[in-house]
Short mmCIF file of C-alpha atoms in Angstrom, two decimals:
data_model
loop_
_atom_site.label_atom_id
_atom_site.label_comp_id
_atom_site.label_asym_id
_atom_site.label_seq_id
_atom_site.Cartn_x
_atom_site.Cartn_y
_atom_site.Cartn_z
CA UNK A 1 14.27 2.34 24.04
CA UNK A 2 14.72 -1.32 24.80
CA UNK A 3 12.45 -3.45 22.12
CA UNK A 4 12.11 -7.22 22.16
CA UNK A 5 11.55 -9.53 19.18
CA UNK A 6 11.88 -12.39 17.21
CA UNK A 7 14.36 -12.35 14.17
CA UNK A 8 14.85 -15.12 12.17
CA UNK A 9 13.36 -17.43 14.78
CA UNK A 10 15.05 -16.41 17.47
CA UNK A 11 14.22 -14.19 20.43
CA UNK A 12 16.30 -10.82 20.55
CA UNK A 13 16.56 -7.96 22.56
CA UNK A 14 18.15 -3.93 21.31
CA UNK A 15 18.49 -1.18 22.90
CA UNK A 16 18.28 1.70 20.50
CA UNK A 17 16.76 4.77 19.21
CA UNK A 18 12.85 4.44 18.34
CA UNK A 19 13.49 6.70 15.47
CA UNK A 20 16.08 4.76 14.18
CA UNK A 21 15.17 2.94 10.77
CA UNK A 22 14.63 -0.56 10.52
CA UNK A 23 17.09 -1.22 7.23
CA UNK A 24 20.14 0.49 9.69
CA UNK A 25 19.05 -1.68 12.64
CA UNK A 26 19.32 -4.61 10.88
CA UNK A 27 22.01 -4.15 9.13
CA UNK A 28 24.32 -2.28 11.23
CA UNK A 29 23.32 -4.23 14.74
CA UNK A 30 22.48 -7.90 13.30
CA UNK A 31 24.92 -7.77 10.63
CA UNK A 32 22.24 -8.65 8.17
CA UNK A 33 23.35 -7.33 5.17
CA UNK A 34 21.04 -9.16 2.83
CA UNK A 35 18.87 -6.36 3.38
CA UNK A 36 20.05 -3.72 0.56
CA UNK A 37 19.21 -0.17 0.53
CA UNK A 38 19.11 1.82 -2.80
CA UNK A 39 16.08 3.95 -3.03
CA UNK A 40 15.27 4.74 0.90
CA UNK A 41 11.65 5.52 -0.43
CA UNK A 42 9.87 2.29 -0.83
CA UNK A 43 10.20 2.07 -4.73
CA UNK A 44 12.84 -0.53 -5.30
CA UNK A 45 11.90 -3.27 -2.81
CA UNK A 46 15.55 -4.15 -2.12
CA UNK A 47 15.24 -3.82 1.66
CA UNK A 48 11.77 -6.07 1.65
CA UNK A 49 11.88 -8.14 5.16
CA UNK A 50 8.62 -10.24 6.07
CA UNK A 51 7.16 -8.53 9.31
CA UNK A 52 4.24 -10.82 11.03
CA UNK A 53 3.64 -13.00 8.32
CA UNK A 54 3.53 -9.70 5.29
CA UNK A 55 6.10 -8.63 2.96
CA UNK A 56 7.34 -4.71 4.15
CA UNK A 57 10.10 -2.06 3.45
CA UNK A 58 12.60 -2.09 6.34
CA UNK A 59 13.63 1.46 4.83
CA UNK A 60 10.09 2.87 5.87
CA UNK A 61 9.79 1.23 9.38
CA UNK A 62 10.69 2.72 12.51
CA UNK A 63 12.70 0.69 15.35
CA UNK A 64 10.09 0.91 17.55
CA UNK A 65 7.93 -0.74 15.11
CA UNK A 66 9.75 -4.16 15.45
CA UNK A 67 8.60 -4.33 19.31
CA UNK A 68 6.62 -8.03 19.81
CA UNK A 69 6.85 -8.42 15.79
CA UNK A 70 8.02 -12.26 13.88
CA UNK A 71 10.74 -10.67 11.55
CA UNK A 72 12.44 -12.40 9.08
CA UNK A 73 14.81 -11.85 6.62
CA UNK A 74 16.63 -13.15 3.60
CA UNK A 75 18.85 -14.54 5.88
CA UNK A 76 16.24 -16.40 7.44
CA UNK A 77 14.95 -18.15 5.01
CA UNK A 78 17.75 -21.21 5.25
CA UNK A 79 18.64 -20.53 8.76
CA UNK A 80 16.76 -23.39 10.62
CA UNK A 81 17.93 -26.01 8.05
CA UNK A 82 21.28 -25.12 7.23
CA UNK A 83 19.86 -25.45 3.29
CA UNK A 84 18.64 -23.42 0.90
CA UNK A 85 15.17 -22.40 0.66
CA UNK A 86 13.20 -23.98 -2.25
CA UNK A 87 12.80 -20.76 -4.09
CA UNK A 88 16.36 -19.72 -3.36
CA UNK A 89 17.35 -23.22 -4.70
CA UNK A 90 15.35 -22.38 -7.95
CA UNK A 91 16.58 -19.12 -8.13
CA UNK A 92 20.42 -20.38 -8.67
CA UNK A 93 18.64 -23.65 -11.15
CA UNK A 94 16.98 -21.09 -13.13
CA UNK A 95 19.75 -18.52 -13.33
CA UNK A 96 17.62 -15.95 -11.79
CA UNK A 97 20.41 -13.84 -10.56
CA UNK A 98 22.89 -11.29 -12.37
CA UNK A 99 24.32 -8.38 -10.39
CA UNK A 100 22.30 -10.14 -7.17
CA UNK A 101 21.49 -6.45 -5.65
CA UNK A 102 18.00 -6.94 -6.02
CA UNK A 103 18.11 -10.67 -5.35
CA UNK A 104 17.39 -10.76 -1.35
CA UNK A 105 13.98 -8.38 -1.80
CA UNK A 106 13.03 -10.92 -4.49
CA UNK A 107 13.10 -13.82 -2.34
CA UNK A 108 11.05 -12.19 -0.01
CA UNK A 109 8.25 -11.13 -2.29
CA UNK A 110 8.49 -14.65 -3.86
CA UNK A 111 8.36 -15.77 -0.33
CA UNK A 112 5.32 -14.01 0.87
CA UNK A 113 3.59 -14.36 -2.64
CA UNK A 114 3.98 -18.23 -2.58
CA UNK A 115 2.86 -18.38 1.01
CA UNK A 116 -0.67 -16.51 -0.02
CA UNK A 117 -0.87 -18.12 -2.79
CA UNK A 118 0.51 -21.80 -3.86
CA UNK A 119 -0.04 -22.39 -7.35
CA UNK A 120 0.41 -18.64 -8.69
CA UNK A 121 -0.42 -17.64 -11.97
CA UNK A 122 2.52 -15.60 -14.23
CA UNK A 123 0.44 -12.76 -14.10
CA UNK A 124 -0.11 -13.16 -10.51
CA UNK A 125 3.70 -13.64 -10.24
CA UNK A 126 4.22 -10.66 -12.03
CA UNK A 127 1.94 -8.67 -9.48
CA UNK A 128 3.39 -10.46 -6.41
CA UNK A 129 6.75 -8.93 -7.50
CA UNK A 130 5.54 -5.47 -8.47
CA UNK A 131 7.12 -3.56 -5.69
CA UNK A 132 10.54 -4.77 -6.41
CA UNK A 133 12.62 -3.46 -9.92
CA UNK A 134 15.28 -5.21 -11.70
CA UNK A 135 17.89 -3.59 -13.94
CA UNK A 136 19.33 -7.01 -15.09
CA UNK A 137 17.05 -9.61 -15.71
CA UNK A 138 14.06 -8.55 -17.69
CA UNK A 139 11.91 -9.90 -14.90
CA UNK A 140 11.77 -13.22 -17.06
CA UNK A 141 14.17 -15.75 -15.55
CA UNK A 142 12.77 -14.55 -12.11
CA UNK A 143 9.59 -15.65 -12.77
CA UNK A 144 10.37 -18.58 -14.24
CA UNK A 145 11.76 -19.63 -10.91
CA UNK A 146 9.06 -18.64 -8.73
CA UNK A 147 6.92 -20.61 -11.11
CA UNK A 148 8.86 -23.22 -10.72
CA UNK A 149 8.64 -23.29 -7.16
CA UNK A 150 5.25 -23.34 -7.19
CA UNK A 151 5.44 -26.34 -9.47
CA UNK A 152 7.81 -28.22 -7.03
CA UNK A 153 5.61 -27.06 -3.55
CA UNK A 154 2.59 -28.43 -5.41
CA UNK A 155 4.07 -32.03 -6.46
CA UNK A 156 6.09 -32.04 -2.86
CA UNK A 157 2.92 -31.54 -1.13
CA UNK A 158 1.12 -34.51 -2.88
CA UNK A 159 3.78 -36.65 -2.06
CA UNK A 160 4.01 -35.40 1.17
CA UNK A 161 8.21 -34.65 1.10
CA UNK A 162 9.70 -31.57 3.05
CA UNK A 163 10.90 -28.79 0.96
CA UNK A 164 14.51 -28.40 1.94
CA UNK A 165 17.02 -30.25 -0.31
CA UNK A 166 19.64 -31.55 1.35
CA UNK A 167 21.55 -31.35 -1.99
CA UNK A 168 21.45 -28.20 -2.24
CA UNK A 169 24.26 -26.09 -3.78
CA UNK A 170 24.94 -24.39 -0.34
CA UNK A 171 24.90 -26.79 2.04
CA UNK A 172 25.64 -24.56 5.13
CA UNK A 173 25.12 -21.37 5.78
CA UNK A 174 26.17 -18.57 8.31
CA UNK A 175 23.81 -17.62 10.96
CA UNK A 176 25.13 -13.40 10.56
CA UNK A 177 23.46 -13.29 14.65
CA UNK A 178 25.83 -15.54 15.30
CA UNK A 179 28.67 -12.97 15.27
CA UNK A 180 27.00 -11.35 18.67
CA UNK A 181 27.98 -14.16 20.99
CA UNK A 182 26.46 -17.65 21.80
CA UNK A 183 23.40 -19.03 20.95
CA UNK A 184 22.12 -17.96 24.46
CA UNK A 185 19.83 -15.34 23.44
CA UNK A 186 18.02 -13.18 23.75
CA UNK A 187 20.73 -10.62 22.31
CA UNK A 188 21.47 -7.11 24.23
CA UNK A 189 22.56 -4.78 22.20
CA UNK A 190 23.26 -1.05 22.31
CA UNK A 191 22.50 0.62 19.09
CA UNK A 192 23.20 4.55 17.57
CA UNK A 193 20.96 6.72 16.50
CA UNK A 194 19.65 7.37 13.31
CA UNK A 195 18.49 9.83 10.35
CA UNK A 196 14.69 10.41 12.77
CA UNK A 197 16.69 10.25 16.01
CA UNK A 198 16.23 14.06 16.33
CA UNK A 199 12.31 12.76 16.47
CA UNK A 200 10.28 11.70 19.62
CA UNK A 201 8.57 8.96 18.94
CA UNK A 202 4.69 8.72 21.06
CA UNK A 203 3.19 5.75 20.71
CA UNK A 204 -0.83 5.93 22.21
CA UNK A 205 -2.68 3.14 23.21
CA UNK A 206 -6.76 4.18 22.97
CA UNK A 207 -8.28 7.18 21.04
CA UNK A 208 -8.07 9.52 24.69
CA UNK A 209 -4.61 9.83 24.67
CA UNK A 210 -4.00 9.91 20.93
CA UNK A 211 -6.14 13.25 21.51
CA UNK A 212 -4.34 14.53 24.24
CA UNK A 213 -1.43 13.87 22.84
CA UNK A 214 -2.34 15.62 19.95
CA UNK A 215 -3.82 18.66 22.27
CA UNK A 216 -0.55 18.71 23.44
CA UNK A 217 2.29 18.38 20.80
CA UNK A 218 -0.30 20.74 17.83
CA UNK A 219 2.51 20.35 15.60
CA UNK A 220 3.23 16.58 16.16
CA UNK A 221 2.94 14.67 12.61
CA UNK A 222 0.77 11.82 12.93
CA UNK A 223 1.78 8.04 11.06
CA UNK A 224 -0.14 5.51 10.59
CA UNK A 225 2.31 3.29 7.46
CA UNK A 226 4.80 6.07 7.03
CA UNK A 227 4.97 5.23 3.30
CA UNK A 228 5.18 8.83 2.64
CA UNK A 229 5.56 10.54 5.79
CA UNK A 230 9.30 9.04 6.46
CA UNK A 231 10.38 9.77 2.26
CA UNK A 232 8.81 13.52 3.33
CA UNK A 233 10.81 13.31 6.08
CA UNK A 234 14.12 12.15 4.42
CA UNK A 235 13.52 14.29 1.89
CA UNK A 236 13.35 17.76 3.80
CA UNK A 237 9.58 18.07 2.10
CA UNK A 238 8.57 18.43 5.76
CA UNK A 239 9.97 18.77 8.97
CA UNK A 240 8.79 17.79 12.64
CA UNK A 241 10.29 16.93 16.29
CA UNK A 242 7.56 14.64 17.20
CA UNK A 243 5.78 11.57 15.74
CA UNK A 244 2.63 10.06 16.88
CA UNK A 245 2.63 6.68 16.13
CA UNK A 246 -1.27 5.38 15.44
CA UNK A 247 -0.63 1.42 14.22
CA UNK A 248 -1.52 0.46 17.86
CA UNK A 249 -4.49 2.41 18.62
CA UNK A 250 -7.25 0.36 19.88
CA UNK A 251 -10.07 -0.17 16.96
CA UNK A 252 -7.93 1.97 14.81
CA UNK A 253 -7.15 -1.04 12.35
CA UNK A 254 -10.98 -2.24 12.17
CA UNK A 255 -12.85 -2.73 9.31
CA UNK A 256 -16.57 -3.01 10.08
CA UNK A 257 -19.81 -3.26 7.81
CA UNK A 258 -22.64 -2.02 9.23
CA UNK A 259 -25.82 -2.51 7.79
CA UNK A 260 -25.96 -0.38 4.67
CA UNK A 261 -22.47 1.58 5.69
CA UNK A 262 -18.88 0.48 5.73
CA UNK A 263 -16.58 1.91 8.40
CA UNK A 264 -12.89 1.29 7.61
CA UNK A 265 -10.35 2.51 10.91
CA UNK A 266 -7.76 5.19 9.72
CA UNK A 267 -5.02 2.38 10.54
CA UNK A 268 -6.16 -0.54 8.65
CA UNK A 269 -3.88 -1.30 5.91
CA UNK A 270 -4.90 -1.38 2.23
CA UNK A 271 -4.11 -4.96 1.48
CA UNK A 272 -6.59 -5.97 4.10
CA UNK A 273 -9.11 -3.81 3.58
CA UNK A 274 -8.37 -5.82 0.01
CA UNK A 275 -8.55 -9.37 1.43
CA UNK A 276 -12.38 -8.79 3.05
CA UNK A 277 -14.73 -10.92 1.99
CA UNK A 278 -17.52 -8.19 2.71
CA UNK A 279 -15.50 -5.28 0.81
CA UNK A 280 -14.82 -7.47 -2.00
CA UNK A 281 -18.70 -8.41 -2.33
CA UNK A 282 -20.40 -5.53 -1.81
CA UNK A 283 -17.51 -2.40 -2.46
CA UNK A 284 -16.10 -3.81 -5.45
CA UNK A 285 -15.22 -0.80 -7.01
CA UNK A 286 -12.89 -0.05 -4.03
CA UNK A 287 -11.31 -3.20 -4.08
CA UNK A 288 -10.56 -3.00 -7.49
CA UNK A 289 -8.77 0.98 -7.12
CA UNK A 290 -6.77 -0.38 -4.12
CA UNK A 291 -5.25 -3.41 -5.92
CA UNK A 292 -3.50 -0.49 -8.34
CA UNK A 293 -2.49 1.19 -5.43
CA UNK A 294 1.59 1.26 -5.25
CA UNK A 295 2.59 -2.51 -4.64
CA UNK A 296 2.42 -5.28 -2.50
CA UNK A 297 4.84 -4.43 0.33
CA UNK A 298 3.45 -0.89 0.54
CA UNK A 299 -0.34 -2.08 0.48
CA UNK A 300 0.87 -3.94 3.95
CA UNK A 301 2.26 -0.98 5.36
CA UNK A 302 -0.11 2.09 4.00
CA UNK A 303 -3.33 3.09 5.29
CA UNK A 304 -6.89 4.42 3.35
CA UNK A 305 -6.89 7.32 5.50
CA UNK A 306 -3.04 8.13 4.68
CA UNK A 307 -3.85 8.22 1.24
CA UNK A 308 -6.62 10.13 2.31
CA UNK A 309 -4.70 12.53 4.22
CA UNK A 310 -2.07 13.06 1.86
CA UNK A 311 -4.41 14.83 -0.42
CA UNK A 312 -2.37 14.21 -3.32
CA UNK A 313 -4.32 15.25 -6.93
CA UNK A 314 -3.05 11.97 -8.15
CA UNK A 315 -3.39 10.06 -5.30
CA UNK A 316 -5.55 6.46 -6.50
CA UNK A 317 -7.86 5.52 -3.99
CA UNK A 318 -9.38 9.39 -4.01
CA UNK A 319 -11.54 9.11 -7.38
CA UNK A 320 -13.31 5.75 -6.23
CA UNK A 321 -13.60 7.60 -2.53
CA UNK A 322 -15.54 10.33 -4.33
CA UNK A 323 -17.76 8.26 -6.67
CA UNK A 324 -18.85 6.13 -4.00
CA UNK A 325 -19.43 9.20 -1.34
CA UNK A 326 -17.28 8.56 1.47
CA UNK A 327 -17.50 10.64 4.80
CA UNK A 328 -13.85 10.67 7.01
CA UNK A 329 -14.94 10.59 11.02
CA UNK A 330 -12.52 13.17 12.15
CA UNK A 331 -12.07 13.57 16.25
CA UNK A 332 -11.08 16.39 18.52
CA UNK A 333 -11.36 16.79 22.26
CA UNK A 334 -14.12 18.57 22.31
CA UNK A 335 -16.36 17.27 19.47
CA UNK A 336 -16.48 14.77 16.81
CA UNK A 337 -17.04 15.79 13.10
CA UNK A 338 -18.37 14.17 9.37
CA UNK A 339 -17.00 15.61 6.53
CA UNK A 340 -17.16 14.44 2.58
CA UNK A 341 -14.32 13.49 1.44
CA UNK A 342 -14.85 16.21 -1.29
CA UNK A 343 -14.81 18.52 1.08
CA UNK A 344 -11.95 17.42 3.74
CA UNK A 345 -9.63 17.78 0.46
CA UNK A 346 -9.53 21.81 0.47
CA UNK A 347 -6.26 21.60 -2.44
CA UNK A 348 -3.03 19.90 -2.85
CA UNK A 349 -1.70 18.55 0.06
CA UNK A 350 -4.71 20.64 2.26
CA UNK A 351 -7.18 19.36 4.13
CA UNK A 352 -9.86 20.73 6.52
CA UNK A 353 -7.84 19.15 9.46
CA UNK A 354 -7.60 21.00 12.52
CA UNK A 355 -4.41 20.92 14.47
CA UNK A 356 -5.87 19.17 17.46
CA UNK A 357 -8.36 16.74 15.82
CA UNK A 358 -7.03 13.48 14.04
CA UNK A 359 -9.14 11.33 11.31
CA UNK A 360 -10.47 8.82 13.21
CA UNK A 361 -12.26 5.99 10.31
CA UNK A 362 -13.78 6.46 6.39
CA UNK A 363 -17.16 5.77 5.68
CA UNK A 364 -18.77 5.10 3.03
CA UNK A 365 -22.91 3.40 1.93
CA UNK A 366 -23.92 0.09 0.27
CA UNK A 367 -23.98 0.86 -3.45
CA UNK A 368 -26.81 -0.34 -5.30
CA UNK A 369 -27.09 -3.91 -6.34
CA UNK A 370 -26.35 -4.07 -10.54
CA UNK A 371 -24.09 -0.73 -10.73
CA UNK A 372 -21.30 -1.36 -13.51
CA UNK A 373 -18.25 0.38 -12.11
CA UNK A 374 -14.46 0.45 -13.29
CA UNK A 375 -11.22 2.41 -12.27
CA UNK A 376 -8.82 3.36 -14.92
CA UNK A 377 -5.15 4.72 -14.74
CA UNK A 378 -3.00 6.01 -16.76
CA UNK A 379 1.03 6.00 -15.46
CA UNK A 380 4.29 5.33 -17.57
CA UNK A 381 4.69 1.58 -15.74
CA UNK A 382 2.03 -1.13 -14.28
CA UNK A 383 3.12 -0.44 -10.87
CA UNK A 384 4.36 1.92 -8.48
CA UNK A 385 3.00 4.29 -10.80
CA UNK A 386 1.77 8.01 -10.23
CA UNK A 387 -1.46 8.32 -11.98
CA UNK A 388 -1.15 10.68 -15.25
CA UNK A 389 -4.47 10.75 -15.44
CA UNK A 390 -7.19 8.25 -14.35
CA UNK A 391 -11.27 7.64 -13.61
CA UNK A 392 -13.77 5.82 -11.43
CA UNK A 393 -16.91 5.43 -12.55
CA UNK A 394 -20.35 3.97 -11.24
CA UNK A 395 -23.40 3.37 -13.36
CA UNK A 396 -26.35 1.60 -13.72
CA UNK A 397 -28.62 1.25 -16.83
CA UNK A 398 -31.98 0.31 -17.71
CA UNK A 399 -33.28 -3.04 -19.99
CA UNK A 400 -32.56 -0.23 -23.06
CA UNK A 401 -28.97 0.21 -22.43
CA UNK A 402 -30.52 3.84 -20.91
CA UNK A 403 -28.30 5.75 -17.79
CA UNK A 404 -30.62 5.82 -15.25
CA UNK A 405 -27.47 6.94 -12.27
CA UNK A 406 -23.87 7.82 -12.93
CA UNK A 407 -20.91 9.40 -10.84
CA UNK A 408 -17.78 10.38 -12.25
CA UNK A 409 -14.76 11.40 -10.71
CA UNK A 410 -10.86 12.19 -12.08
CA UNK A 411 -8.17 12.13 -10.57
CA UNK A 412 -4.31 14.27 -11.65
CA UNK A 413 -6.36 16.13 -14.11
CA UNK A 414 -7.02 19.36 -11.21
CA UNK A 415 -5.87 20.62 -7.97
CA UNK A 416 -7.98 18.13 -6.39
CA UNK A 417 -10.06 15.34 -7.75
CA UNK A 418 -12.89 16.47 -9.89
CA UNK A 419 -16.64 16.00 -10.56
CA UNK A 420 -19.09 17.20 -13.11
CA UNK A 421 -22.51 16.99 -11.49
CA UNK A 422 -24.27 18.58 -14.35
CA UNK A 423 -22.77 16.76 -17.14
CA UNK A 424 -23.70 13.72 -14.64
CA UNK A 425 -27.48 14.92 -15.07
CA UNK A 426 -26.98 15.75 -18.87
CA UNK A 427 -25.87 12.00 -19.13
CA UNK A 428 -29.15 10.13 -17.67
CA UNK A 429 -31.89 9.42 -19.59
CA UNK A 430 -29.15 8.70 -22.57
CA UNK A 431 -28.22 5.52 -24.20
CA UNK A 432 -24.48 4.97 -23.25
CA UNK A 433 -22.83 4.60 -26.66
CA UNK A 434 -20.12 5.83 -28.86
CA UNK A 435 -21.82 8.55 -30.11
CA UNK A 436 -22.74 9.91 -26.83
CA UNK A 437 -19.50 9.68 -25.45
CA UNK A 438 -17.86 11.54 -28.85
CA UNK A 439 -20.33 14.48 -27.44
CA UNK A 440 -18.81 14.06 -23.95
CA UNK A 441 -15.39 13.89 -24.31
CA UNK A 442 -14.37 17.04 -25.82
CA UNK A 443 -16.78 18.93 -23.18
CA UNK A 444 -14.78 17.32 -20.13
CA UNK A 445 -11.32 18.27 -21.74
CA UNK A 446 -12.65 21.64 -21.97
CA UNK A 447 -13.64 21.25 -18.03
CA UNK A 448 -10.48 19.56 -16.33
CA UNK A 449 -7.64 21.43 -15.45
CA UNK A 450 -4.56 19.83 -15.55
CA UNK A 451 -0.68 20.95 -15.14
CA UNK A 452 2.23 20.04 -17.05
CA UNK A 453 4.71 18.07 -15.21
CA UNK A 454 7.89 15.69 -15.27
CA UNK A 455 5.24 12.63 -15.86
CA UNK A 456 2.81 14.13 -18.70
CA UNK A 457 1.58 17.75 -20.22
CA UNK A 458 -1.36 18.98 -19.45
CA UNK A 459 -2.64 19.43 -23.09
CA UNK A 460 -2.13 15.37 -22.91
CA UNK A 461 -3.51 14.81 -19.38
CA UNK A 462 -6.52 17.08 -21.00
CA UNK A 463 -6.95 14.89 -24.24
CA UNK A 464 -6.77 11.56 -22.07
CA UNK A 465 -9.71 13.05 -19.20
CA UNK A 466 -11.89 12.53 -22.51
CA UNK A 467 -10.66 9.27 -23.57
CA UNK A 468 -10.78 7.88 -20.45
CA UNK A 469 -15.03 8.13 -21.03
CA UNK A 470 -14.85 5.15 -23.36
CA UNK A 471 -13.72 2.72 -20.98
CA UNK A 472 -17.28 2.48 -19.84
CA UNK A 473 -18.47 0.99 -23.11
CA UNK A 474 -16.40 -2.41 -22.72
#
């Protein structure tokens, strides 16, 4: 497959497998080696590049995902000016850097982070970095430098001075596309294949031949991010010859309010379904279960309805789906379906699915003006965590402090996400208190029915379902 694109500000052109990853295209054919690998699942953040102006994980990208895409990496970054880029240049001040591995995905994070948001926080900082780990540093000394950054973009912007530094430490550096010829590009290159390349790759344009497609090749696996669908594949959880690519589908990445009813395409990416201004007024609850989902770089890449699809017991975004009673659109040839969520979940990794339909959007109503609502998690780490045990909740009380309508919904504590409609009715007309809740608790952990696993036992996943109950009071 040939693919055309710009790298580092300059137009190139490969010929290579589609299946190929990006991480091994960039590194083997551009000699950009400032793109580490180490965990090849999208928990380490070493390979982050910056794809179309977002921060994403060249070790979960497909080659033929870099067709008509701005890509930069960490070699980028100082390749126009022959300097170093501001935050690399506080990165060596600040003494940011020990072993270095993790260094590169850093900069990028710090990168993207400082270009969303100037005068970051450390908190924010802290966040902004979440998908990428650190065995050396403590974290500390790498924020310090980002902060610092920020400090220097704001006082260079108010005096109106460029941010390269001609002083820098490095004065020069390589350009690594350099080593392909001339600077006449575009570059023409002939790549190998790569750990999909036993894949074909389909990429539809509209919804009509995404369906025949999928009439076609029943056993195709459909991808929207990939964030677990290429691990899966790595991993030999599952095993296909075809992929149907859905990030180009027409409408697919839409996210539409409509009235009283929110409609959110099965391809939009969680970090904007974050960054609407309608989602964020009027669905806060979802806004606030998706900003705990994974970390930045995967929030580009993954989709609502993969999360959706995956079906996972733990899987974040499902408890706040639930609570606020979200329908999935799904699509078939010959008919078009609406399912609860609750009910397109059949068990662990099942869903109702057929093998020639595909989920088309999520919807879900307006909530009521003056609900209280809050998601919590439990996981052994902040981010990239699998949820031990967690709740989303949705309530609204009366001038007396009196439940008038609750929904309650947990998630890793069952085969699937679970609700208590009945102890839902047994809580309205009740004063929402301690005492109430001590009543509660021990009848939930009585109710869920969690497993014992590498992350947590069940008799602790049971005693925390309780617990969880007293978040509401804060």
């Amino acid at each position: 497959m040939n693919l055309d694109f710009r790298l580092n500000g300059r137009e190139v052109s490969i010929t290579t497998d589609p299946g190929r990853r990006v991480i091994d295209v960039l590194r083997e054919e551009f000699g950009l080696t400032g793109v580490k690998e180490a965990c090849s699942s999208g928990e380490c953040g070493a390979c982050s590049i910056i794809a179309d102006g977002e921060t994403r994980l060249a070790c979960l990208m497909l080659a033929c995902q870099l067709q008509g895409r701005e890509i930069t990496t960490v070699e980028g970054l100082s390749v126009e000016t022959g300097h170093l880029h501001k935050l690399q240049q506080s990165f060596v001040e600040r003494g940011a850097v020990q072993c270095g591995y993790c260094s590169p995905g850093m900069l990028m994070a710090g990168v993207d982070l400082l270009t969303r948001n100037q005068w970051p926080t450390r908190q924010e900082i802290r966040e902004g970095i979440s998908g990428n780990l650190c065995r050396c540093t403590g974290y500390h000394k790498i924020v310090d430098a980002i902060e610092a950054a920020s400090k220097i973009s704001s006082e260079a912007e108010r005096q109106g001075l460029s941010w390269e530094n001609p002083d820098a430490v490095v004065n020069a550096v390589s350009d690594p596309l350099s080593q392909h010829g001339d600077t006449g590009l575009p570059l023409s290159l002939t790549g190998q294949p790569g750990i999909t390349a036993a894949c074909e790759i389909y990429q539809p344009r509209n919804l009509e031949e995404l369906l025949q497609q999928r009439e076609s090749f029943p056993d195709a696996l459909l991808m929207a991010g990939g964030t677990d669908l290429l691990v899966w594949l790595r991993e030999g959880r599952i095993k296909g010859r075809r992929i149907i690519l859905t990030e180009k589908i027409e409408g697919f990445q839409a996210i539409e309010p409509d009235g009283d009813r929110l409609r959110i395409g099965s391809g939009a990416s969680i970090q904007n379904i974050i960054d609407h201004p309608v989602v964020q007024a009027e669905w806060p609850l979802l806004v606030l279960t998706l900003r705990k989902l994974a970390s930045p770089p995967i929030r580009h890449m993954a989709s609502l309805a993969g999360n959706v699809c995956s079906a996972s017991p733990a899987g974040d975004s499902l408890p706040a789906l639930y609570v606020l009673g979200a329908t999935v659109e799904l699509a078939g040839i010959q008919r078009t379906r609406m399912l609860p969520v609750a009910e397109f979940i059949t068990g662990p990794g099942r869903t109702a699915i057929t093998r020639d339909e595909c989920l088309v959007s999520i919807h879900m109503p307006r909530p009521e003006p003056g609900l209280k609502y809050g998601f919590i998690k439990l996981g052994q780490r902040q981010s990239l965590a699998i949820a031990i045990a967690s709740l989303a909740y949705q309530y609204r009380l009366n001038d007396e402090g009196i439940i008038e309508k609750i929904a309650l919904a947990w998630g890793s504590v069952g085969s699937t996400v679970m609700r208590f409609p009945m102890m839902e009715e047994e809580l309205k007309g009740q004063r929402l208190e301690r005492s109430l809740l001590d009543k509660i608790a021990p009848k939930i952990e009585a109710m869920v029915q969690p497993i014992d696993d590498i992350r947590a036992s069940a008799a602790y996943r049971r005693t925390m379902a309780g617990r969880l109950l007293y978040y509401m009071l804060d």
